[in-house]
Coordinates of C-alpha atoms and ligand atoms in Angstrom, one line a residue:
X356 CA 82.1 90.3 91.7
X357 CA 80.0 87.7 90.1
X358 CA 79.0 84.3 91.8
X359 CA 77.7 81.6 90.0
X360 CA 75.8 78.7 91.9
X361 CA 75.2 75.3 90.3
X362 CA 72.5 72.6 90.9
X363 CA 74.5 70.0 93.1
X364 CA 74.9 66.4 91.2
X365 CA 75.6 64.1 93.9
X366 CA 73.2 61.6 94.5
X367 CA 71.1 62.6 97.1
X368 CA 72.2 66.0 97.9
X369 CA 69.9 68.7 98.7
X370 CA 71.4 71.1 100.1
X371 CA 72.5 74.5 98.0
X372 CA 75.4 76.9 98.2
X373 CA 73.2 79.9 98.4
X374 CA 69.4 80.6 100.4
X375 CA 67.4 83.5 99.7
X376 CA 67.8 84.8 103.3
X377 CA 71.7 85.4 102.2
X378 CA 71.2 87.1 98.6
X379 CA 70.6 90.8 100.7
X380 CA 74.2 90.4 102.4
X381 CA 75.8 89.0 99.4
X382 CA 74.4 92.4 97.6
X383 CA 75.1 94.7 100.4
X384 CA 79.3 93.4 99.7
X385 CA 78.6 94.0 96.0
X386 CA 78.4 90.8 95.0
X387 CA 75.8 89.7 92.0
X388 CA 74.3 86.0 92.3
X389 CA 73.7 83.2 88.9
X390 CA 71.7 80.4 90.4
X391 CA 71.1 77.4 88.1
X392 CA 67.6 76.9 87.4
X393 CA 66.1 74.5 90.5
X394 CA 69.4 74.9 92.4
X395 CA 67.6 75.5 95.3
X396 CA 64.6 73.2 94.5
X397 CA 66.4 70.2 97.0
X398 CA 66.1 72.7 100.0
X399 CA 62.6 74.3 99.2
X400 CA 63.7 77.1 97.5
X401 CA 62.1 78.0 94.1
X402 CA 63.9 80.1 91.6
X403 CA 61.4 82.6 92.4
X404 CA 62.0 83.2 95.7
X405 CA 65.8 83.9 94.2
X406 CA 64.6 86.1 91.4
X407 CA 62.2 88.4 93.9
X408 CA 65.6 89.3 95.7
X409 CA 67.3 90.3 92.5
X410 CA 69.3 87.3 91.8
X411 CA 69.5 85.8 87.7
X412 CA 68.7 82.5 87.5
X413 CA 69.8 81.0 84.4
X414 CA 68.5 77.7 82.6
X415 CA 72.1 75.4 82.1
X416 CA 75.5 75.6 82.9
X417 CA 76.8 77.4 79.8
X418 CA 74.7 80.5 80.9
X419 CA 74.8 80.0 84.4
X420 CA 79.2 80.8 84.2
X421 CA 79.1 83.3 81.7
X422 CA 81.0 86.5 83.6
X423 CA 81.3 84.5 86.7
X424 CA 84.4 85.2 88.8
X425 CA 83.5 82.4 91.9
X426 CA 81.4 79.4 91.6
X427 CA 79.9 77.7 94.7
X428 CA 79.1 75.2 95.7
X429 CA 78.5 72.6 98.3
X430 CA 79.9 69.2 97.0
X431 CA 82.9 68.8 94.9
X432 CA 82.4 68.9 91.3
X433 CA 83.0 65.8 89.6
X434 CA 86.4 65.5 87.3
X435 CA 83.8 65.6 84.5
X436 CA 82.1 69.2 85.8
X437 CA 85.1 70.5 86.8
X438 CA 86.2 70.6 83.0
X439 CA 83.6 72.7 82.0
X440 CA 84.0 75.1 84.5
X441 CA 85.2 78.6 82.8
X442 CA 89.2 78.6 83.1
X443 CA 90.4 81.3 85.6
X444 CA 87.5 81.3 87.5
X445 CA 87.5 80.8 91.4
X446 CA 85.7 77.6 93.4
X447 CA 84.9 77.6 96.5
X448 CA 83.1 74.1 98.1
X449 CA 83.5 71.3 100.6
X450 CA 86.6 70.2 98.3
X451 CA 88.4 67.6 100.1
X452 CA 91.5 67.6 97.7
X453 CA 92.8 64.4 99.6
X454 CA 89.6 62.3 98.4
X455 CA 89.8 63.2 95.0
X456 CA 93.1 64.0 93.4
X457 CA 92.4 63.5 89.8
X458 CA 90.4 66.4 90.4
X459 CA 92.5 68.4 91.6
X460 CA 94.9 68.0 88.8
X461 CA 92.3 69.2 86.5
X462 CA 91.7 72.2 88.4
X463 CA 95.1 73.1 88.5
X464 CA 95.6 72.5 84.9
X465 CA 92.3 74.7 84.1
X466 CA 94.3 77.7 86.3
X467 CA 90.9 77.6 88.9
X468 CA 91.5 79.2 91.9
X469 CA 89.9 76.3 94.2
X470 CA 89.3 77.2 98.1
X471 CA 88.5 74.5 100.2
X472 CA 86.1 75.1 103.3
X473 CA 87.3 71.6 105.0
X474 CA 90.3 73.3 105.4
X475 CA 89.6 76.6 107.5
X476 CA 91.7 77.3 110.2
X477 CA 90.1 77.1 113.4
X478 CA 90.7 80.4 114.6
X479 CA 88.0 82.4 115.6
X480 CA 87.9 85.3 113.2
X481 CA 87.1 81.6 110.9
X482 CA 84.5 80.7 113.3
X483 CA 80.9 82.2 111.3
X484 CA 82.7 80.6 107.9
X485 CA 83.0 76.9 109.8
X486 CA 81.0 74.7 107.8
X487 CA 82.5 71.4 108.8
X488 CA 81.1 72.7 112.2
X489 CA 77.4 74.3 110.7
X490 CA 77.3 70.7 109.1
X491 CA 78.1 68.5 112.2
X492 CA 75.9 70.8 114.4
X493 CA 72.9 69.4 111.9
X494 CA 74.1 65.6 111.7
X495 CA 74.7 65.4 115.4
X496 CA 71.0 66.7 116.0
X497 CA 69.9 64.5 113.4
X498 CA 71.8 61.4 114.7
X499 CA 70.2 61.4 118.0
X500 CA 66.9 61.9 116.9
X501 CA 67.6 58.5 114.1
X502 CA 69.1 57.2 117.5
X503 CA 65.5 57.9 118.9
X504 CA 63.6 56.9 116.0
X505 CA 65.0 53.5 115.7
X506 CA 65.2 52.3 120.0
X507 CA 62.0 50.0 120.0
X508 CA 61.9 52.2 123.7
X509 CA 61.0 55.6 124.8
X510 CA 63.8 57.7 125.3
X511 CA 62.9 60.0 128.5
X512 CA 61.1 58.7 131.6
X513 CA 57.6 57.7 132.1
X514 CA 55.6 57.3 135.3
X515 CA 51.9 56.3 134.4
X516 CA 49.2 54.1 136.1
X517 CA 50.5 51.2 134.2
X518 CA 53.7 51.4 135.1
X519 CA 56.6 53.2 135.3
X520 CA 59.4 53.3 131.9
X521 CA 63.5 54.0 132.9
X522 CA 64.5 56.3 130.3
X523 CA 66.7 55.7 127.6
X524 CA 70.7 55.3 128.2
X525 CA 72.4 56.7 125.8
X526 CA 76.6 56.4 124.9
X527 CA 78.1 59.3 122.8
X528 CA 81.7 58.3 121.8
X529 CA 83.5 61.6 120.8
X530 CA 82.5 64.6 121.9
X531 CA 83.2 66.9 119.4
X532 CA 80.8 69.8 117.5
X533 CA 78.9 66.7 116.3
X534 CA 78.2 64.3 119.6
X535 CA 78.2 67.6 121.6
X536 CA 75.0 68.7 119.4
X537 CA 73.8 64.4 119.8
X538 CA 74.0 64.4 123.4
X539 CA 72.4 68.3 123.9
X540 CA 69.3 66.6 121.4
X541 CA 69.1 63.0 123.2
X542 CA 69.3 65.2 126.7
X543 CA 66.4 67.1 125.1
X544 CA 64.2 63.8 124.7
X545 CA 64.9 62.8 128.0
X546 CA 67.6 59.9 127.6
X547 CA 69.9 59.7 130.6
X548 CA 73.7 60.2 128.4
X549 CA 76.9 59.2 128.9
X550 CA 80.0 60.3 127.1
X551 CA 83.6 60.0 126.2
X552 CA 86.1 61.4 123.7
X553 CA 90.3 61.7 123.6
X554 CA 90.3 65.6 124.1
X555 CA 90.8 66.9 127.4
X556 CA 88.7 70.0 126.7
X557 CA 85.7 67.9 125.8
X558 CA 85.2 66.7 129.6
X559 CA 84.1 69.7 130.9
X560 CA 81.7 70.7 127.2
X561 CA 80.1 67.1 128.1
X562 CA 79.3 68.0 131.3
X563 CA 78.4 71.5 130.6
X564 CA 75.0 69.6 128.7
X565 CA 74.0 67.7 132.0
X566 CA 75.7 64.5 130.8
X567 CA 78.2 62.3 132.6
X568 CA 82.1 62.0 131.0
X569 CA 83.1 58.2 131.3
X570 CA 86.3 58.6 132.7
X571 CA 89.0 55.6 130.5
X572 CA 92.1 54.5 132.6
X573 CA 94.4 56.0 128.6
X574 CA 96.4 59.5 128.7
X575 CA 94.7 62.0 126.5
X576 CA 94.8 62.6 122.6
X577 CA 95.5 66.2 122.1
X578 CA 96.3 67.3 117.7
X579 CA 96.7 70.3 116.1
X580 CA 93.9 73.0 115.6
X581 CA 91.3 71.9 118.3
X582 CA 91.6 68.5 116.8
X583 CA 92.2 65.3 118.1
X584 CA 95.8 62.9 117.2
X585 CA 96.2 60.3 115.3
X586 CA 96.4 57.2 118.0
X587 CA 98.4 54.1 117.7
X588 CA 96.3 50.8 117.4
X589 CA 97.6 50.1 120.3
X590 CA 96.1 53.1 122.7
X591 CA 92.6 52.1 120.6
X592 CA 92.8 48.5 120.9
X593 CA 93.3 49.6 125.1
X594 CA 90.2 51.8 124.5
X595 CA 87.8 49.1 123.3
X596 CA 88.8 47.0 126.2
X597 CA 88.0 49.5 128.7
X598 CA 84.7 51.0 127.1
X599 CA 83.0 47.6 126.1
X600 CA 81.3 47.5 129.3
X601 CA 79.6 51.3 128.5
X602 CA 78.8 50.0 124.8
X603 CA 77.3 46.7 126.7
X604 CA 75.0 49.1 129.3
X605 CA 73.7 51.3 126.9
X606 CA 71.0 51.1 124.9
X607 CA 71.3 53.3 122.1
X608 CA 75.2 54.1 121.4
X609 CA 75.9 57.1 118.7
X610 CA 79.4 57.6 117.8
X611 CA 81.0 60.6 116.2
X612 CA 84.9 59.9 116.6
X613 CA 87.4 61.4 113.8
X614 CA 90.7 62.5 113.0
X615 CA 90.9 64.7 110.1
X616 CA 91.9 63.6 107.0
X617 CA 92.3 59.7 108.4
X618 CA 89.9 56.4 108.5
X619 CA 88.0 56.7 111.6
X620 CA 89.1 55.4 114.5
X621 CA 87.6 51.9 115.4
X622 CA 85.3 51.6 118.6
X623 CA 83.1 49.3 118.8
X624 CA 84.1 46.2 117.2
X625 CA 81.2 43.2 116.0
X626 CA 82.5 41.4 119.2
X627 CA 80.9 44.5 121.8
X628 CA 78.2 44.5 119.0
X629 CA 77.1 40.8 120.0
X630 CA 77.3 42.0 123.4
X631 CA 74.7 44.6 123.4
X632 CA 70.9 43.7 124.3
X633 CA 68.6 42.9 121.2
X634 CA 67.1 46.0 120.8
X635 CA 69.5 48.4 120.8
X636 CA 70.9 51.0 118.4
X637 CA 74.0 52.2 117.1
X638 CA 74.2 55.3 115.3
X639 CA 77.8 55.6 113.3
X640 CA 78.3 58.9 112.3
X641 CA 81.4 58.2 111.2
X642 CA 80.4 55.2 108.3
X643 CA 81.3 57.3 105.5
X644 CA 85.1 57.3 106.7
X645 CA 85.0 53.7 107.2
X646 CA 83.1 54.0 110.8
X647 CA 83.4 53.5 113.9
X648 CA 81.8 50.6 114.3
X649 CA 83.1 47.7 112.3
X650 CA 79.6 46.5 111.1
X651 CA 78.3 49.5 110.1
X652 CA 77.6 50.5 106.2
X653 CA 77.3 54.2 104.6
X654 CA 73.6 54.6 104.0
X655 CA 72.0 51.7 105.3
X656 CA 70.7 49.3 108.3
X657 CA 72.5 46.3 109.5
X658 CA 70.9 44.4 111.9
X659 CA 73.2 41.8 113.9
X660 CA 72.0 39.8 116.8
X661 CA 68.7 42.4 117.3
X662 CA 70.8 45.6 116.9
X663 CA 70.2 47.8 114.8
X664 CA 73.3 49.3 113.1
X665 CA 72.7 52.8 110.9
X666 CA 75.8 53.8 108.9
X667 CA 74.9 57.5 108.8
X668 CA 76.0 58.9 104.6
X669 CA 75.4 62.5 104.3
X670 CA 73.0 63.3 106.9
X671 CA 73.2 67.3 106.8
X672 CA 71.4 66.4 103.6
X673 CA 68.4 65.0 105.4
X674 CA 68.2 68.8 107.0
X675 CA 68.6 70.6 103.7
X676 CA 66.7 74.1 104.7
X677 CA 68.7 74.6 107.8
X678 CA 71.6 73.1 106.5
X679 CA 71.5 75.2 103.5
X680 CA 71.0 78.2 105.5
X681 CA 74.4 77.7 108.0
X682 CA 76.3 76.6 105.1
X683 CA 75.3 79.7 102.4
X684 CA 76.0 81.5 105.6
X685 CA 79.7 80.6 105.8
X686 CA 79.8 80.8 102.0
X687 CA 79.2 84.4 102.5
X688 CA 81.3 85.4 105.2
X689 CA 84.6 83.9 103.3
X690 CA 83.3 85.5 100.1
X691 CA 83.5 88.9 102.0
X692 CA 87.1 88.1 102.5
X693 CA 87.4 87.9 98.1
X694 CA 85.5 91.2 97.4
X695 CA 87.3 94.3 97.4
X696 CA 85.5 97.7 95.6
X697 CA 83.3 95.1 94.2
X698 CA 85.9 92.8 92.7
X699 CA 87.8 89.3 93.3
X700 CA 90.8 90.1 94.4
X701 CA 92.2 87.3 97.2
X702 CA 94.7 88.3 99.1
X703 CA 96.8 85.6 100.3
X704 CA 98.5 87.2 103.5
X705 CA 95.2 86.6 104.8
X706 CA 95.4 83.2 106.9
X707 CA 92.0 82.2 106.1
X708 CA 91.9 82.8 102.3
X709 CA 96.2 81.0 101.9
X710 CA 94.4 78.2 104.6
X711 CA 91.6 77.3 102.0
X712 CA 93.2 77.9 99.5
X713 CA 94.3 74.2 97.5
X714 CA 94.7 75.3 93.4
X715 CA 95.1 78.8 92.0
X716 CA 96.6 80.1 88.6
X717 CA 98.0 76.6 87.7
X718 CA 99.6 75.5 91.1
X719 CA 98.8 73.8 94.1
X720 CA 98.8 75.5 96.9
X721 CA 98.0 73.3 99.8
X722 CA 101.3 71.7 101.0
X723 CA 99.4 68.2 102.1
X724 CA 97.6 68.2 98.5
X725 CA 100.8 68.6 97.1
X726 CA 102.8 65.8 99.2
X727 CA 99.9 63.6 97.7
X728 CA 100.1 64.5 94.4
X729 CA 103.5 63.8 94.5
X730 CA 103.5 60.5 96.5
X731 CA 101.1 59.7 93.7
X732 CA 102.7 61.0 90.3
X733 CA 105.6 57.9 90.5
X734 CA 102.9 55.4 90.6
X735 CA 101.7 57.1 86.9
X736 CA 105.2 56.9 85.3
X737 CA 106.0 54.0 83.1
X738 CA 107.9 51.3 84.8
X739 CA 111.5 52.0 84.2
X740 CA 113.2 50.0 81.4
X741 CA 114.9 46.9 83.2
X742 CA 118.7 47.1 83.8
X743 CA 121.2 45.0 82.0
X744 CA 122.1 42.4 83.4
X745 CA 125.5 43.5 85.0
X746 CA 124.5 46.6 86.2
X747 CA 122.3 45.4 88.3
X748 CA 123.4 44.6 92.2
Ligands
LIG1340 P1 86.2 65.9 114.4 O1 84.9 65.8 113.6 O2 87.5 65.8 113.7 O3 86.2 64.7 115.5 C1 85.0 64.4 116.3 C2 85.5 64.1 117.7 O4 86.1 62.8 117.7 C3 86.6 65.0 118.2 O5 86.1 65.7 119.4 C4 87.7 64.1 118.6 O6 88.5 64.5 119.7 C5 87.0 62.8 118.8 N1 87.8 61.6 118.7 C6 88.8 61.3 117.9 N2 89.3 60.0 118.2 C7 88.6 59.5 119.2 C8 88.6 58.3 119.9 N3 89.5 57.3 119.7 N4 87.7 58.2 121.0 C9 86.8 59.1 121.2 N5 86.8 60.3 120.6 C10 87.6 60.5 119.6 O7 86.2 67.2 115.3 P2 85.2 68.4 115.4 O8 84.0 68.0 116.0 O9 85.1 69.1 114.0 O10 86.1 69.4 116.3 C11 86.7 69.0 117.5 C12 86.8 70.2 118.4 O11 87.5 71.3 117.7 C13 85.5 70.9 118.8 O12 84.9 70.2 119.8 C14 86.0 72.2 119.3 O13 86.6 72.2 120.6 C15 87.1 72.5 118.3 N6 86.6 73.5 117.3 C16 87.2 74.7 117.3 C17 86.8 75.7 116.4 C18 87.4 77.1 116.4 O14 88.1 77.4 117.3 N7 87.0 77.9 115.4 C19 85.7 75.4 115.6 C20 85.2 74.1 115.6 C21 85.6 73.2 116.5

């Protein structure tokens, strides 16, 4: 089997779908490995370091896919890329069909066999091929320590001759792979933490890292897959009131609250934001699915009233050597799944590989995907020519 793996586009991305450390196991399953030419340049990696474990590296795309049965990645292509990928060949990425279904019509149309790892199933034969989870571990870690970087105050406690500094007290809202890994990093520095999230399981993981679970007066939120529900504005509009007073106390607040495939649930609204003491922080992990906090931005500062606001945008990116590592791990465990006797041959009575799977041979296979694409196809038609006049009602 033959894996090709491209130079990411996306602005800002440095991360790659395959490390050096990886290229020995990816061999061992009889798997041979194209990098593009600086592919791994973003995460440190020169081609070298690729070509001294036996991998090709080729100069542009044209011979980077020549023979290649599975492309990798790490971000979607864009519409554009994704036509010149060779027809028939396999993808496998971060796809996130729902953001991007233009996309996805092309990739049906050019018969690619696109697997999606935003959509493993959480089981736990899945778990070492996670990479929504590799990927949060890193931007929960690195959240708390922009959480630290930005207080204008120390974090853990200091008793010196001049005095002695409180340490920091930090608010994690959602406690999922993400704020668990935010509130392990802040205990690290020595800020006194305080969490909360929907899940009943998460009460006993928050306490587990020597922080305290704020306890809401609201039932719990319990979805599908280890996930939390969808909640009615109502239940959320109950859980601002009750946690304004923890948003109020804290000094730096880092919030991590999602619900797959929806706009993140709002928490902190610009009200509690104009409660909080100049000085303090508020990390939004979730800004680049329309946040958390309703003042934050993807990507950049807002300061309101002394508080600093950071809407976090792709901050596994800002880690791109461990990053890169976790997530060309995964990519390696589900390509074990594809290679049998040295060939790509899926088998879709596996859960994993039917679970990830959204386009192969001209269809889509992903039921949501396809509810979309439908949903969407009427809004393309030409409007229907106008009734005469006495047919109509
Ligand atoms: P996520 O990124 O979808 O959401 C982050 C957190 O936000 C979740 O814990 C969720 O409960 C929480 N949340 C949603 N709405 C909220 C609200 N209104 N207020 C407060 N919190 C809210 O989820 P995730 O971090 O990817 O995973 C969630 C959980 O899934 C994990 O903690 C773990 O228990 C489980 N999981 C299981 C596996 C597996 O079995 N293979 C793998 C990874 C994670």
């Amino acid at each position: 089997m033959h894996v090709a793996v491209p130079r990411e586009s996306a602005a800002g991305e440095r991360r790659v779908a395959a490390v050096p450390e990886v290229l020995g196991r990816l061999t061992a399953a009889g798997i041979d490995v194209t990098i593009e030419t600086q592919a791994g340049a973003g995460a440190l990696h020169p081609d070298d370091a690729y070509t001294a474990l036996g991998a090709t590296v080729a100069p542009d795309w044209s011979s980077l896919f020549e023979g290649a049965d599975v492309v990798c990645k790490v971000q979607a292509p864009s519409v554009e890329e994704a036509g010149r990928l060779p027809e028939g060949c396999a993808l496998v990425c971060l796809l996130q069909p729902a953001a991007d279904l233009e996309l996805v019509r092309v990739l049906t149309e050019r018969r690619i066999g696109a697997f999606s790892l935003d959509l493993l199933p959480r089981i736990s034969r899945a778990q070492a091929m996670d990479a929504l989870s590799s990927q949060a571990t890193v931007t929960g870690y690195r959240g708390a320590l922009i959480a630290a970087e930005r207080l204008p105050r120390f974090f853990p406690m200091f008793m010196t001759a001049a005095g002695t500094v409180p340490p920091a007290k930090v608010l994690v809202l959602g406690a999922g792979v993400a704020g668990l890994q935010a509130i392990a990093t802040a205990r690290r520095l020595g800020a006194v933490v305080r969490a909360y999230d929907v899940r009943p399981a998460s009460r006993d993981e928050v306490k587990s890292l020597g922080a305290a679970f704020v306890e809401l007066e609201l039932e719990t939120q319990e979805g599908q897959g280890g996930y939390a529900g969808e909640q009615s504005e109502e239940f959320l509009a109950r859980q601002r009131e009750l946690i304004g007073k923890e948003v109020a106390a804290a000094d730096a607040v880092i919030t991590t609250a999602a619900i797959p495939g929806r706009r993140a649930p709002l928490l902190v609204t610009a009200e509690m934001v104009h409660a909080m003491r100049a000085g303090s922080v508020i990390v939004d992990l979730a800004a680049e699915t329309g946040g958390n906090c309703e003042l934050s931005e993807a990507g950049r500062d807002v300061v309101v009233n002394g508080v600093t606001i950071y809407g976090a945008s792709n901050l596994a990116s800002s880690m791109p050597i461990h990053a890169s590592f976790l997530y060309a791990r995964n990519i390696a465990e589900l390509l074990g799944l594809f290679v049998h006797d040295g060939a790509f041959t899926p088998d879709f009575d596996d859960e994993i590989i039917a679970g990830t799977c959204v386009t192969f041979a001209g269809e889509v296979r992903n039921e949501a995907t396809r509810r979309l694409l439908d949903d969407a196809e009427p809004a393309q038609q030409p409007e229907p020519a106008q009734q005469p006049e006495e047919a109509k009602p």
